[in-house]
Every structure is written in structure tokens, then in C-alpha cells.
Short mmCIF file of C-alpha atoms in Angstrom, two decimals:
data_model
loop_
_atom_site.label_atom_id
_atom_site.label_comp_id
_atom_site.label_asym_id
_atom_site.label_seq_id
_atom_site.Cartn_x
_atom_site.Cartn_y
_atom_site.Cartn_z
CA UNK C 1 0.01 0.00 0.00
CA UNK C 2 2.98 2.33 0.59
CA UNK C 3 2.93 3.56 -2.97
CA UNK C 4 2.23 6.61 -5.05
CA UNK C 5 -1.09 6.71 -6.93
CA UNK C 6 -2.61 9.27 -9.30
CA UNK C 7 -6.01 8.93 -7.67
CA UNK C 8 -7.25 7.35 -4.44
CA UNK C 9 -10.98 6.66 -4.19
CA UNK C 10 -12.70 6.16 -0.81
CA UNK C 11 -16.04 4.35 -0.75
CA UNK C 12 -17.48 1.99 -3.38
CA UNK C 13 -20.79 3.74 -4.05
CA UNK C 14 -21.88 3.93 -7.68
CA UNK C 15 -20.50 7.46 -8.24
CA UNK C 16 -17.11 6.44 -6.87
CA UNK C 17 -16.95 3.18 -8.84
CA UNK C 18 -17.87 4.83 -12.14
CA UNK C 19 -15.22 7.54 -11.60
CA UNK C 20 -12.56 5.00 -10.65
CA UNK C 21 -13.48 2.98 -13.79
CA UNK C 22 -13.14 6.07 -16.04
CA UNK C 23 -9.86 7.14 -14.39
CA UNK C 24 -8.39 3.64 -14.83
CA UNK C 25 -9.47 3.41 -18.48
CA UNK C 26 -7.78 6.80 -18.98
CA UNK C 27 -4.49 5.36 -17.79
CA UNK C 28 -4.48 6.70 -14.22
CA UNK C 29 -3.09 4.58 -11.40
CA UNK C 30 -6.02 4.11 -8.99
CA UNK C 31 -6.28 2.78 -5.44
CA UNK C 32 -9.89 2.18 -4.32
CA UNK C 33 -10.62 1.57 -0.62
CA UNK C 34 -13.79 1.03 1.41
CA UNK C 35 -14.11 0.73 5.17
CA UNK C 36 -17.04 -1.71 4.69
CA UNK C 37 -16.59 -5.39 3.88
CA UNK C 38 -19.04 -5.09 0.92
CA UNK C 39 -19.36 -3.02 -2.26
CA UNK C 40 -21.83 -0.20 -2.79
CA UNK C 41 -21.63 2.01 0.30
CA UNK C 42 -24.97 3.84 0.59
CA UNK C 43 -26.14 2.37 -2.71
CA UNK C 44 -25.61 -1.31 -1.92
CA UNK C 45 -28.09 -4.17 -2.09
CA UNK C 46 -28.39 -6.08 1.19
CA UNK C 47 -28.35 -9.89 1.19
CA UNK C 48 -29.30 -12.23 2.82
CA UNK C 49 -32.60 -10.91 4.23
CA UNK C 50 -31.35 -11.58 7.81
CA UNK C 51 -28.75 -8.88 7.23
CA UNK C 52 -31.43 -6.30 6.41
CA UNK C 53 -33.30 -7.09 9.67
CA UNK C 54 -30.04 -6.69 11.58
CA UNK C 55 -29.28 -3.41 9.88
CA UNK C 56 -32.65 -2.03 11.02
CA UNK C 57 -32.17 -3.43 14.55
CA UNK C 58 -34.94 -6.01 14.18
CA UNK C 59 -33.34 -8.70 16.24
CA UNK C 60 -36.11 -11.28 15.86
CA UNK C 61 -35.11 -11.74 12.19
CA UNK C 62 -37.39 -12.61 9.24
CA UNK C 63 -40.33 -15.02 9.73
CA UNK C 64 -40.36 -18.26 7.76
CA UNK C 65 -43.03 -16.88 5.43
CA UNK C 66 -40.29 -14.71 3.86
CA UNK C 67 -38.68 -17.76 2.26
CA UNK C 68 -34.89 -18.28 1.97
CA UNK C 69 -32.84 -15.33 3.18
CA UNK C 70 -30.32 -15.67 0.37
CA UNK C 71 -33.01 -15.22 -2.29
CA UNK C 72 -33.21 -11.56 -1.30
CA UNK C 73 -31.15 -8.55 -2.52
CA UNK C 74 -32.72 -5.43 -1.10
CA UNK C 75 -31.61 -2.03 -2.40
CA UNK C 76 -31.11 0.63 0.25
CA UNK C 77 -31.62 3.37 -2.37
CA UNK C 78 -34.34 2.72 -4.93
CA UNK C 79 -33.62 3.91 -8.47
CA UNK C 80 -34.27 2.82 -12.03
CA UNK C 81 -32.23 3.47 -15.17
CA UNK C 82 -33.70 5.58 -17.99
CA UNK C 83 -33.34 3.36 -21.06
CA UNK C 84 -31.95 6.22 -23.11
CA UNK C 85 -30.33 8.03 -20.18
CA UNK C 86 -26.75 8.79 -19.25
CA UNK C 87 -26.08 5.78 -17.03
CA UNK C 88 -27.07 3.35 -19.78
CA UNK C 89 -24.77 5.28 -22.11
CA UNK C 90 -21.93 4.91 -19.56
CA UNK C 91 -22.64 1.18 -19.29
CA UNK C 92 -22.58 0.74 -23.08
CA UNK C 93 -19.48 2.81 -23.68
CA UNK C 94 -17.50 0.97 -21.00
CA UNK C 95 -19.05 -2.38 -21.97
CA UNK C 96 -19.87 -2.99 -18.31
CA UNK C 97 -23.15 -4.30 -19.82
CA UNK C 98 -21.38 -7.62 -20.27
CA UNK C 99 -21.43 -8.17 -16.48
CA UNK C 100 -25.12 -7.36 -16.01
CA UNK C 101 -28.59 -8.41 -17.13
CA UNK C 102 -31.46 -5.93 -17.26
CA UNK C 103 -35.24 -6.18 -17.36
CA UNK C 104 -37.66 -3.47 -18.49
CA UNK C 105 -39.82 -2.09 -15.70
CA UNK C 106 -43.42 -2.98 -16.55
CA UNK C 107 -45.17 0.33 -16.06
CA UNK C 108 -45.08 3.91 -14.94
CA UNK C 109 -48.08 5.30 -13.05
CA UNK C 110 -49.17 8.66 -11.71
CA UNK C 111 -51.44 9.48 -8.75
CA UNK C 112 -54.45 11.71 -9.16
CA UNK C 113 -57.30 12.22 -6.67
CA UNK C 114 -56.41 9.14 -4.64
CA UNK C 115 -56.24 6.76 -7.64
CA UNK C 116 -53.38 5.68 -9.87
CA UNK C 117 -53.33 5.89 -13.65
CA UNK C 118 -50.88 4.69 -16.27
CA UNK C 119 -48.70 7.60 -17.48
CA UNK C 120 -49.64 8.34 -21.11
CA UNK C 121 -46.53 9.09 -23.07
CA UNK C 122 -47.40 8.29 -26.66
CA UNK C 123 -50.11 9.92 -28.72
CA UNK C 124 -52.16 6.68 -28.77
CA UNK C 125 -51.96 6.31 -25.01
CA UNK C 126 -52.77 9.95 -24.49
CA UNK C 127 -55.94 9.62 -26.51
CA UNK C 128 -57.00 6.49 -24.57
CA UNK C 129 -56.10 7.77 -21.08
CA UNK C 130 -58.71 8.44 -18.37
CA UNK C 131 -56.57 11.18 -16.92
CA UNK C 132 -58.03 13.83 -19.23
CA UNK C 133 -61.25 14.81 -20.90
CA UNK C 134 -61.62 14.73 -24.65
CA UNK C 135 -60.62 18.32 -25.51
CA UNK C 136 -57.74 18.18 -23.06
CA UNK C 137 -56.48 15.07 -24.87
CA UNK C 138 -56.32 16.88 -28.21
CA UNK C 139 -54.39 19.76 -26.71
CA UNK C 140 -51.99 17.38 -24.92
CA UNK C 141 -51.46 15.46 -28.17
CA UNK C 142 -50.54 18.71 -29.93
CA UNK C 143 -48.08 19.49 -27.15
CA UNK C 144 -46.47 16.00 -27.43
CA UNK C 145 -46.10 16.45 -31.20
CA UNK C 146 -44.45 19.85 -30.63
CA UNK C 147 -41.98 18.31 -28.14
CA UNK C 148 -41.20 15.33 -30.42
CA UNK C 149 -40.44 17.63 -33.38
CA UNK C 150 -38.55 20.23 -31.31
CA UNK C 151 -34.88 20.56 -32.24
CA UNK C 152 -32.88 23.26 -30.43
CA UNK C 153 -30.64 23.70 -33.49
CA UNK C 154 -33.55 24.29 -35.87
CA UNK C 155 -35.55 27.47 -35.18
CA UNK C 156 -38.24 26.28 -37.66
CA UNK C 157 -39.36 23.81 -34.95
CA UNK C 158 -39.77 26.46 -32.23
CA UNK C 159 -43.33 27.54 -33.11
CA UNK C 160 -42.70 30.94 -31.57
CA UNK C 161 -41.11 29.56 -28.40
CA UNK C 162 -37.66 30.83 -27.42
CA UNK C 163 -35.91 27.85 -25.75
CA UNK C 164 -33.57 30.09 -23.71
CA UNK C 165 -36.13 32.64 -22.55
CA UNK C 166 -39.72 31.35 -22.74
CA UNK C 167 -40.67 29.83 -19.37
CA UNK C 168 -42.29 26.39 -19.23
CA UNK C 169 -45.32 27.99 -17.65
CA UNK C 170 -45.78 30.02 -20.88
CA UNK C 171 -45.36 26.90 -23.05
CA UNK C 172 -48.16 25.18 -21.11
CA UNK C 173 -50.25 28.32 -21.54
CA UNK C 174 -49.57 28.34 -25.29
CA UNK C 175 -51.08 24.81 -25.55
CA UNK C 176 -53.80 25.68 -23.05
CA UNK C 177 -53.05 22.69 -20.79
CA UNK C 178 -54.97 22.33 -17.51
CA UNK C 179 -53.43 21.89 -14.03
CA UNK C 180 -53.74 18.06 -13.91
CA UNK C 181 -52.00 17.67 -17.25
CA UNK C 182 -49.28 20.14 -16.17
CA UNK C 183 -48.85 18.05 -13.01
CA UNK C 184 -48.21 14.79 -14.72
CA UNK C 185 -46.19 16.33 -17.58
CA UNK C 186 -43.80 18.07 -15.20
CA UNK C 187 -43.59 15.29 -12.64
CA UNK C 188 -44.23 11.98 -14.41
CA UNK C 189 -42.67 12.78 -17.84
CA UNK C 190 -40.05 15.50 -17.12
CA UNK C 191 -39.55 13.94 -13.66
CA UNK C 192 -39.14 17.15 -11.69
CA UNK C 193 -39.55 16.80 -7.94
CA UNK C 194 -40.90 20.34 -7.31
CA UNK C 195 -42.61 23.07 -9.33
CA UNK C 196 -39.61 25.41 -9.46
CA UNK C 197 -39.03 24.49 -13.12
CA UNK C 198 -42.21 26.32 -14.24
CA UNK C 199 -40.52 29.70 -14.23
CA UNK C 200 -37.24 28.57 -15.78
CA UNK C 201 -36.45 28.51 -19.53
CA UNK C 202 -38.31 25.67 -21.20
CA UNK C 203 -35.41 23.98 -23.02
CA UNK C 204 -34.41 21.73 -20.09
CA UNK C 205 -38.00 20.54 -19.63
CA UNK C 206 -38.52 19.84 -23.31
CA UNK C 207 -35.27 17.80 -23.36
CA UNK C 208 -36.42 15.87 -20.27
CA UNK C 209 -39.70 14.94 -21.91
CA UNK C 210 -37.81 13.91 -25.04
CA UNK C 211 -35.51 11.71 -22.91
CA UNK C 212 -38.60 10.07 -21.41
CA UNK C 213 -40.30 9.36 -24.73
CA UNK C 214 -37.07 8.21 -26.42
CA UNK C 215 -36.40 5.87 -23.47
CA UNK C 216 -39.94 4.58 -23.73
CA UNK C 217 -39.59 4.04 -27.45
CA UNK C 218 -36.64 1.65 -26.92
CA UNK C 219 -38.59 -1.07 -25.10
CA UNK C 220 -42.24 -0.08 -25.06
CA UNK C 221 -43.58 -0.88 -21.58
CA UNK C 222 -41.86 1.93 -19.66
CA UNK C 223 -38.76 4.03 -20.03
CA UNK C 224 -37.03 2.31 -17.12
CA UNK C 225 -34.62 -0.63 -16.78
CA UNK C 226 -33.56 -2.51 -13.66
CA UNK C 227 -30.65 -4.96 -13.23
CA UNK C 228 -31.28 -8.55 -12.16
CA UNK C 229 -29.95 -9.19 -8.61
CA UNK C 230 -30.39 -5.52 -7.63
CA UNK C 231 -28.62 -2.19 -7.98
CA UNK C 232 -25.61 -3.43 -5.99
CA UNK C 233 -24.52 -5.10 -9.23
CA UNK C 234 -23.84 -1.67 -10.82
CA UNK C 235 -20.92 -0.49 -8.64
CA UNK C 236 -19.41 -3.98 -8.81
CA UNK C 237 -19.57 -3.91 -12.62
CA UNK C 238 -17.62 -0.63 -12.78
CA UNK C 239 -15.20 -1.90 -10.09
CA UNK C 240 -14.38 -4.86 -12.37
CA UNK C 241 -13.72 -2.41 -15.20
CA UNK C 242 -11.30 -0.48 -12.99
CA UNK C 243 -9.55 -3.71 -11.91
CA UNK C 244 -9.12 -4.83 -15.55
CA UNK C 245 -7.26 -1.58 -16.18
CA UNK C 246 -4.99 -2.09 -13.19
CA UNK C 247 -6.99 -0.44 -10.38
CA UNK C 248 -6.26 -1.85 -6.92
CA UNK C 249 -9.22 -2.65 -4.64
CA UNK C 250 -9.23 -3.00 -0.86
CA UNK C 251 -12.47 -3.66 1.03
CA UNK C 252 -12.71 -3.74 4.83
CA UNK C 253 -9.94 -1.16 5.00
CA UNK C 254 -10.28 1.50 7.68
CA UNK C 255 -9.38 5.02 6.65
CA UNK C 256 -7.53 6.62 9.62
CA UNK C 257 -6.61 9.95 8.16
CA UNK C 258 -6.57 12.01 4.97
CA UNK C 259 -3.16 13.68 4.83
CA UNK C 260 -3.04 17.30 3.69
CA UNK C 261 -0.02 19.55 3.04
CA UNK C 262 -0.47 23.29 2.48
CA UNK C 263 -4.21 22.74 2.02
CA UNK C 264 -3.74 20.07 -0.67
CA UNK C 265 -4.33 16.32 -0.34
CA UNK C 266 -1.15 14.19 -0.53
CA UNK C 267 -2.24 10.80 0.76
CA UNK C 268 -4.40 8.55 2.88
CA UNK C 269 -3.35 6.77 6.06
CA UNK C 270 -4.69 3.33 6.87
CA UNK C 271 -3.52 0.89 9.53
CA UNK C 272 -0.21 2.68 9.96
CA UNK C 273 0.63 2.85 6.24
CA UNK C 274 0.35 5.81 3.91
CA UNK C 275 -0.65 5.65 0.28
CA UNK C 276 0.23 8.89 -1.52
CA UNK C 277 -1.90 10.49 -4.21
CA UNK C 278 -2.39 13.59 -6.36
CA UNK C 279 -6.21 13.59 -6.20
CA UNK C 280 -8.81 12.04 -3.95
CA UNK C 281 -12.45 11.08 -4.68
CA UNK C 282 -14.75 10.11 -1.81
CA UNK C 283 -18.32 10.05 -0.56
CA UNK C 284 -19.42 12.49 2.19
CA UNK C 285 -19.04 9.91 4.98
CA UNK C 286 -15.19 10.05 4.68
CA UNK C 287 -14.88 13.83 5.08
CA UNK C 288 -17.62 15.05 7.46
CA UNK C 289 -15.80 18.36 8.00
CA UNK C 290 -15.84 19.24 4.27
CA UNK C 291 -19.55 18.72 3.59
CA UNK C 292 -22.77 20.46 4.51
CA UNK C 293 -26.24 19.06 5.12
CA UNK C 294 -28.61 19.87 2.27
CA UNK C 295 -31.81 18.18 3.54
CA UNK C 296 -33.12 14.72 4.30
CA UNK C 297 -34.73 11.87 2.44
CA UNK C 298 -37.06 9.29 3.93
CA UNK C 299 -37.15 5.85 2.31
CA UNK C 300 -39.49 3.10 3.51
CA UNK C 301 -38.76 -0.39 2.23
CA UNK C 302 -41.98 -2.45 2.22
CA UNK C 303 -42.15 -6.18 1.67
CA UNK C 304 -45.43 -7.27 0.11
CA UNK C 305 -46.96 -10.63 -0.87
CA UNK C 306 -48.99 -9.09 -3.71
CA UNK C 307 -48.58 -6.75 -6.68
CA UNK C 308 -49.77 -3.15 -6.19
CA UNK C 309 -53.50 -2.63 -6.89
CA UNK C 310 -54.51 -1.10 -10.23
CA UNK C 311 -51.17 -1.76 -11.89
CA UNK C 312 -52.35 -4.73 -13.99
CA UNK C 313 -50.50 -7.02 -11.59
CA UNK C 314 -47.15 -5.60 -12.81
CA UNK C 315 -44.14 -7.32 -11.24
CA UNK C 316 -42.30 -4.00 -11.38
CA UNK C 317 -43.46 -0.42 -11.68
CA UNK C 318 -42.96 3.17 -10.68
CA UNK C 319 -45.64 5.41 -9.14
CA UNK C 320 -45.24 9.13 -8.93
CA UNK C 321 -47.41 11.14 -6.53
CA UNK C 322 -47.16 14.76 -7.73
CA UNK C 323 -46.76 17.20 -4.83
CA UNK C 324 -49.88 19.20 -5.80
CA UNK C 325 -52.03 16.12 -5.33
CA UNK C 326 -51.06 15.81 -1.67
CA UNK C 327 -50.33 19.44 -0.74
CA UNK C 328 -46.59 19.13 -0.61
CA UNK C 329 -43.59 20.83 -2.13
CA UNK C 330 -41.89 17.65 -3.37
CA UNK C 331 -43.20 14.54 -5.02
CA UNK C 332 -43.46 11.12 -3.39
CA UNK C 333 -42.10 8.16 -5.35
CA UNK C 334 -42.73 4.41 -5.22
CA UNK C 335 -40.36 1.96 -6.93
CA UNK C 336 -41.54 -1.60 -6.99
CA UNK C 337 -39.61 -4.71 -8.08
CA UNK C 338 -40.03 -8.38 -7.19
CA UNK C 339 -38.98 -12.01 -7.39
CA UNK C 340 -38.94 -11.56 -11.21
CA UNK C 341 -35.68 -9.60 -10.76
CA UNK C 342 -34.03 -12.14 -8.42
CA UNK C 343 -34.24 -9.67 -5.54
CA UNK C 344 -36.96 -11.39 -3.46
CA UNK C 345 -38.24 -14.87 -2.61
CA UNK C 346 -40.83 -16.41 -4.95
CA UNK C 347 -44.16 -14.54 -4.87
CA UNK C 348 -42.70 -11.56 -2.91
CA UNK C 349 -42.50 -7.91 -3.90
CA UNK C 350 -40.35 -5.04 -2.65
CA UNK C 351 -41.87 -1.54 -2.82
CA UNK C 352 -39.81 1.43 -1.68
CA UNK C 353 -41.55 4.73 -1.00
CA UNK C 354 -39.35 7.81 -0.82
CA UNK C 355 -39.52 11.60 -0.67
CA UNK C 356 -37.63 14.68 0.40
CA UNK C 357 -38.42 15.38 4.09
CA UNK C 358 -40.42 18.58 4.68
CA UNK C 359 -41.76 18.27 8.20
CA UNK C 360 -40.83 17.00 11.65
CA UNK C 361 -42.92 13.88 11.01
CA UNK C 362 -41.42 12.32 7.87
CA UNK C 363 -43.31 9.00 8.21
CA UNK C 364 -46.62 10.85 8.00
CA UNK C 365 -45.42 12.46 4.75
CA UNK C 366 -45.26 9.16 2.86
CA UNK C 367 -48.63 7.89 4.08
CA UNK C 368 -50.37 8.48 0.70
CA UNK C 369 -47.83 6.10 -0.87
CA UNK C 370 -48.11 3.46 1.88
CA UNK C 371 -51.91 3.44 1.51
CA UNK C 372 -51.43 2.28 -2.09
CA UNK C 373 -49.30 -0.66 -0.90
CA UNK C 374 -51.55 -2.17 1.78
CA UNK C 375 -51.37 -4.83 3.15
CA UNK C 376 -47.65 -4.55 3.99
CA UNK C 377 -45.87 -7.61 5.49
CA UNK C 378 -42.90 -5.67 6.86
CA UNK C 379 -41.60 -2.08 6.82
CA UNK C 380 -38.06 -0.79 7.21
CA UNK C 381 -37.84 2.98 7.73
CA UNK C 382 -34.66 4.90 6.87
CA UNK C 383 -34.26 8.66 7.19
CA UNK C 384 -30.98 9.82 5.66
CA UNK C 385 -29.26 13.18 5.71
CA UNK C 386 -28.30 14.52 2.28
CA UNK C 387 -24.80 16.00 2.10
CA UNK C 388 -22.99 18.05 -0.49
CA UNK C 389 -19.35 19.27 -0.58
CA UNK C 390 -18.71 22.82 0.64
CA UNK C 391 -16.08 23.52 -2.04
CA UNK C 392 -15.33 22.36 -5.58
CA UNK C 393 -12.03 20.65 -4.68
CA UNK C 394 -9.88 22.87 -6.91
CA UNK C 395 -7.61 23.95 -4.02
CA UNK C 396 -7.55 20.76 -1.97
CA UNK C 397 -7.88 18.27 -4.88
CA UNK C 398 -10.39 16.44 -2.68
CA UNK C 399 -13.48 15.72 -4.78
CA UNK C 400 -16.55 14.68 -2.82
CA UNK C 401 -19.72 13.22 -4.33
CA UNK C 402 -23.21 14.33 -3.30
CA UNK C 403 -25.53 11.99 -1.38
CA UNK C 404 -28.08 10.09 -3.50
CA UNK C 405 -31.27 12.16 -3.75
CA UNK C 406 -34.93 11.15 -3.74
CA UNK C 407 -35.27 10.93 -7.55
CA UNK C 408 -36.14 7.50 -8.90
CA UNK C 409 -33.54 7.35 -11.65
CA UNK C 410 -29.78 7.95 -12.03
CA UNK C 411 -29.75 11.13 -14.12
CA UNK C 412 -28.78 13.40 -11.17
CA UNK C 413 -26.06 10.95 -10.09
CA UNK C 414 -24.63 10.98 -13.64
CA UNK C 415 -24.63 14.82 -13.57
CA UNK C 416 -22.59 14.66 -10.38
CA UNK C 417 -20.15 12.18 -11.98
CA UNK C 418 -19.71 14.45 -15.05
CA UNK C 419 -19.24 17.47 -12.80
CA UNK C 420 -16.58 15.83 -10.62
CA UNK C 421 -14.80 14.57 -13.77
CA UNK C 422 -14.76 18.09 -15.19
CA UNK C 423 -13.31 19.54 -11.98
CA UNK C 424 -10.66 16.82 -11.76
CA UNK C 425 -9.58 16.71 -15.39
CA UNK C 426 -10.05 20.40 -16.14
CA UNK C 427 -11.97 19.55 -19.31
CA UNK C 428 -15.62 18.75 -20.01
CA UNK C 429 -16.77 15.15 -19.64
CA UNK C 430 -16.99 13.26 -22.91
CA UNK C 431 -18.53 9.79 -23.18
CA UNK C 432 -15.74 8.91 -25.64
CA UNK C 433 -13.29 9.06 -22.64
CA UNK C 434 -15.03 6.00 -21.26
CA UNK C 435 -14.50 3.74 -24.25
CA UNK C 436 -12.41 0.70 -23.51
CA UNK C 437 -9.12 0.71 -25.39
CA UNK C 438 -9.12 -1.73 -28.35
CA UNK C 439 -7.34 -4.55 -26.55
CA UNK C 440 -7.81 -4.82 -22.83
CA UNK C 441 -4.59 -5.54 -20.98
CA UNK C 442 -6.11 -8.71 -19.52
CA UNK C 443 -7.22 -10.22 -22.80
CA UNK C 444 -10.85 -9.23 -22.25
CA UNK C 445 -11.11 -7.94 -25.82
CA UNK C 446 -14.16 -9.12 -27.76
CA UNK C 447 -15.16 -12.34 -26.12
#
């Protein structure tokens, strides 16, 4: 361990593993350490089920009705992958896809007036949906056609909208869309958590809706993918990539001290030895004095013996409860997966409800979601602080990732990865940087 590295990475969360993979592919000498004996940090999948009960201080352990403990892989942080999104692109460019198998999530639903409806995202679905009346449908269809044809490099497609200046509120007004339609467009298609976007330039929202419909177009049932055996497979896939390119991994390795000289990181001390480095990447738990709290997220993991009502018995789905529907500032999300993804025992389902905490009684805040899941066999409640770094790392060369937020997909995580890359490398992130070199050092070329 007493060696000089270009980059030391602390923690094996997804953000850290992707960055260590990219750095290794780019020829950097990387040492990757984690104080835990398992991969994934905050974003790991817990197995066997007994381990999850222990983690939540439920000493009685799982009842026999839960089946075999080792059939379970329970994600601590629920997220799906957008089929056409940035994480899938990262997986494809690095060929980490060869270590993973994915399934399409069977449906995306939105909550309105106490009921759930399938999210309409194609013209045909929009015309058949019960979410809107007849005239509303025609207006919404016009809006979807506008978004599909919109090209920020071709002013002919703007129809009088200025992508940099017209607010999204004005675009909705232009198509005369009612409040319910605005709710599900902003929250279930563009996937915003709050309504702040309404008064911002519309380009970002239009691109988000395009991402949704292009992701949906790839596989048809929903725009989301989910890996078999749980999200814990993702960091491990990128860790393998890093190892193929010479990265060194050490799990179960306590980090005693981060050594700074003149305000700049020079190494990491562990068990009496020092590994030297030029740059350091880590998650907030390794540098509590360099991060600030930016809020809290509540996540409730629910084990069910039945699919969620009114979802056509889907074995996986997402439900979005727009904040307006339940008088909140932020949306509530439900991610549901099941035995079909090798994450639960036969006939069992895992639904995770999450939202950004707004009050002193976070459990009450997610009640509308829990009502949709009844009856619930077992609940595990986690309230996590969200942290973000207090500086950009340019002075100290310590680059800290942000905590995983309440969104149900990995787009914000990928933005964080691209941002850290840019600060470290001094140049904008380019997916081409992630491509494996023609012949892998370890003979892993085209197998």
C-alpha cells in the first residue's frame, strides 16, 4: 500500500466506482478503498434478508413466510435506469453491460385524486387515457407532437417559443393545458420533484420529456430498466472495469486519516501505512468536515406478498405522486420490483416509497404512498441526511460526491459524476473518454 497513486478513491458507491473505472481506463493509477466489507456504500443491495433485519435493529429476524434469506437482494436506495439516459450510455461505452442483465420495468403510473393511472406518453396512450377529458387530450397530443419535433438547433421547430427565454409556464399556456396535465407532464414525464421548473427557460423541460419518450420508445412498456440481482450489481460492474485496467481494490480497509499539506491532499493513512496520491475522490461519510447538510430523504422499504392494486399485476413499476395532489412541495415516489428480478423470494414484492423530508414527522409524509401498498408484510424505515461538498475541490484536490437524492432514476447521479470529472480533469466530460481501449490488458477484448 505504501505507494504513489494518481487517484485514491474512498467508498465503493456507484458514483465512486464509475469515476474510478473512467480514471483507470484513462491510464491513471487508482487505489480504491472502502471501510465496509461489501461493495456499494450507501447504494448497496443487502443480502441475505437476515442482514437487512439486523441493519434495522430487528433482532427477531425474518419469519419463515419470507422464504430463503439468500433469495433476497434489497436495495437501500431505490432507483431505475432511464433506457436512453446517461447511465445506460456509460454502461454501453465501458461495456460494463457484459457483467449485467437488465429487465424493463413494466409500467409507470401517476397518482391523481387518490387513484393511480398509467402515465400516457405516446399519442395513442394519451388519446385512450382516463386522466383527461376529450378536448384536453387533443391539446396534450398537440403538445407532445411539438416536443417530439422540437430541435434546439432548428428554429423552424420552435413555433414561436424561445428555448432560452420562454418559461415552461408560458409553453403550457400556449397549448392551453390544464393543471392536472401540467402536473403529470412536469412530474411523471419530465420527472421534476418540485414546481420550481415552471418559471425557468423551457429547453431543459423539453429535453427531459424527449428523454422520457425516447427511453420509452426503446422497449415499449416503460422508459425504465432494472438490473437482475439488484442495484448493488452496478458499482461492482464498474469496479471490475477499474480492476481490468490495473486499479487496486481494498475492502474492509479502515481510513484513519486524509493527509493534507499546504491545504492540498497528498495521501491517505490506513492501519499505519500511507498511500500517496495527487487527487482524492470520496463520498461524504469520509470527510464530514468538508460537507454540509442539504436536507433529508425518507425511504421506507416495504415487503409485500402481492402486486400493487390497479397496476395490472405488474411485477415491477414506478408510481409518482405529484406534490400538488397531496399538498406538498416535493413529489413522493414508489419503486416496486419483485422475485422476477431475483431480488426477493418467490411470490414476494419489494416496494420502496421515498420523498424529500419537509416536516418534523417524515413518516406521516409518505402515508399516501403506503396506503397504495396495503397490506404490507414488513416495513423498514430509513431517514438519511443529504450531504454536499462545501467547495469544488480545486484547491484541496479532494473531490466529494453528493448523497443520493430522492429521484427514482440515475440522471442526477450521472450529472454529479460528469461534474466531478470536469473539476478533476479540467476539461468537459466526454462519453468517448469512457471507451475501452481496443485490446484490454487482460485479454478481455471481444469475447
